[in-house]
């Protein structure tokens, strides 16, 4: 007969969880919704067109420019370069600033030793309108002067554009009367005014008449500007065909 020995019952228990150190745990804070800043509408400035070049005539537009450079080969060589190199540098700079720009360079040629400023020679050679106009004006002959021109500043008299062959004393006599225009000057006043320095022999009143006759003969058809006032003296009479040019500073002899 067999004996069955009952086995003792074993109860399995679940292992207790290990304690958690709450001091090492960072508590999770709920996120707050980010505050979005208010959007403000910034007014945009309207696109303003560049101001119009006032130098341009109405109805026209600028399409380029001309830069006149006054420099010859000697000056370029002294600076360690050449005209061709300067031209290429300027064209390269233009292409750098405005890649779509078109350039054209023209070299001005003039006769050797022609003189003048380099930039003026360039402007004339390339037919700059203002330079050409100024050149024509400078070359334009002065209009011929008609009548009598008494130039006090240059001490000369012209008759219809021709210089009158007056001596120094004859011009002094005419000037003495001109500066007292409209007044009758007696002979003694002329002697005192023109011969008081004692350099020349003092003439008598008859000699003054001789000087006046010689002056009149050289004035030719305009001799009447020196008028005789019988019994008194002489007077300068200005007519429509008589011009008097004074010096920039008043003459000390001017009354």
mmCIF file of N, CA and C in Angstrom, residues 1 10 12 31-32 42 54 78 99 102 118 130-131 149-150 162 167 182 189 209 233 238:
data_model
loop_
_atom_site.group_PDB
_atom_site.id
_atom_site.type_symbol
_atom_site.label_atom_id
_atom_site.label_comp_id
_atom_site.label_asym_id
_atom_site.label_seq_id
_atom_site.Cartn_x
_atom_site.Cartn_y
_atom_site.Cartn_z
ATOM 1 N N UNK A 1 0.879 -1.151 0.000
ATOM 2 C CA UNK A 1 0.000 0.000 0.000
ATOM 3 C C UNK A 1 0.910 1.192 0.000
ATOM 4 N N UNK A 10 2.896 26.457 -1.473
ATOM 5 C CA UNK A 10 3.763 27.668 -1.530
ATOM 6 C C UNK A 10 3.000 28.796 -2.175
ATOM 7 N N UNK A 12 2.925 32.365 -3.806
ATOM 8 C CA UNK A 12 3.781 33.343 -4.508
ATOM 9 C C UNK A 12 3.238 34.752 -4.313
ATOM 10 N N UNK A 31 1.971 73.798 -19.629
ATOM 11 C CA UNK A 31 2.391 74.873 -20.540
ATOM 12 C C UNK A 31 1.308 75.918 -20.706
ATOM 13 N N UNK A 32 1.792 77.172 -20.698
ATOM 14 C CA UNK A 32 0.858 78.253 -20.982
ATOM 15 C C UNK A 32 0.926 78.612 -22.465
ATOM 16 N N UNK A 42 2.058 98.447 -40.654
ATOM 17 C CA UNK A 42 2.910 99.606 -40.933
ATOM 18 C C UNK A 42 2.597 100.101 -42.327
ATOM 19 N N UNK A 54 16.131 119.010 -64.154
ATOM 20 C CA UNK A 54 15.597 120.264 -64.664
ATOM 21 C C UNK A 54 16.337 120.762 -65.894
ATOM 22 N N UNK A 78 53.452 109.337 -67.146
ATOM 23 C CA UNK A 78 54.050 109.830 -65.906
ATOM 24 C C UNK A 78 53.345 109.256 -64.683
ATOM 25 N N UNK A 99 25.501 96.644 -64.667
ATOM 26 C CA UNK A 99 25.928 95.593 -65.603
ATOM 27 C C UNK A 99 25.297 95.706 -66.984
ATOM 28 N N UNK A 102 25.726 100.172 -71.570
ATOM 29 C CA UNK A 102 26.535 100.065 -72.781
ATOM 30 C C UNK A 102 27.524 101.231 -72.807
ATOM 31 N N UNK A 118 43.822 120.420 -72.011
ATOM 32 C CA UNK A 118 43.514 119.119 -72.592
ATOM 33 C C UNK A 118 42.010 118.889 -72.687
ATOM 34 N N UNK A 130 28.456 123.098 -76.514
ATOM 35 C CA UNK A 130 28.752 124.316 -75.769
ATOM 36 C C UNK A 130 30.174 124.787 -76.033
ATOM 37 N N UNK A 131 31.121 123.845 -76.168
ATOM 38 C CA UNK A 131 32.508 124.217 -76.437
ATOM 39 C C UNK A 131 32.651 124.799 -77.839
ATOM 40 N N UNK A 149 35.849 157.229 -80.836
ATOM 41 C CA UNK A 149 35.932 156.537 -79.549
ATOM 42 C C UNK A 149 37.144 157.100 -78.821
ATOM 43 N N UNK A 150 36.889 157.767 -77.721
ATOM 44 C CA UNK A 150 37.964 158.332 -76.902
ATOM 45 C C UNK A 150 38.134 157.425 -75.696
ATOM 46 N N UNK A 162 39.790 153.351 -86.968
ATOM 47 C CA UNK A 162 41.211 153.585 -87.211
ATOM 48 C C UNK A 162 41.776 154.480 -86.106
ATOM 49 N N UNK A 167 49.696 162.834 -80.708
ATOM 50 C CA UNK A 167 50.858 162.814 -79.817
ATOM 51 C C UNK A 167 50.367 162.760 -78.370
ATOM 52 N N UNK A 182 31.091 169.945 -71.484
ATOM 53 C CA UNK A 182 30.023 170.925 -71.307
ATOM 54 C C UNK A 182 30.490 172.251 -70.750
ATOM 55 N N UNK A 189 43.615 178.234 -68.189
ATOM 56 C CA UNK A 189 43.335 177.021 -67.420
ATOM 57 C C UNK A 189 44.002 175.810 -68.077
ATOM 58 N N UNK A 209 46.448 177.828 -79.143
ATOM 59 C CA UNK A 209 45.659 177.814 -80.377
ATOM 60 C C UNK A 209 46.300 176.906 -81.426
ATOM 61 N N UNK A 233 37.514 180.492 -74.913
ATOM 62 C CA UNK A 233 38.397 179.331 -74.907
ATOM 63 C C UNK A 233 37.834 178.195 -75.748
ATOM 64 N N UNK A 238 30.033 166.627 -77.157
ATOM 65 C CA UNK A 238 29.776 165.225 -77.493
ATOM 66 C C UNK A 238 28.595 165.141 -78.457
#
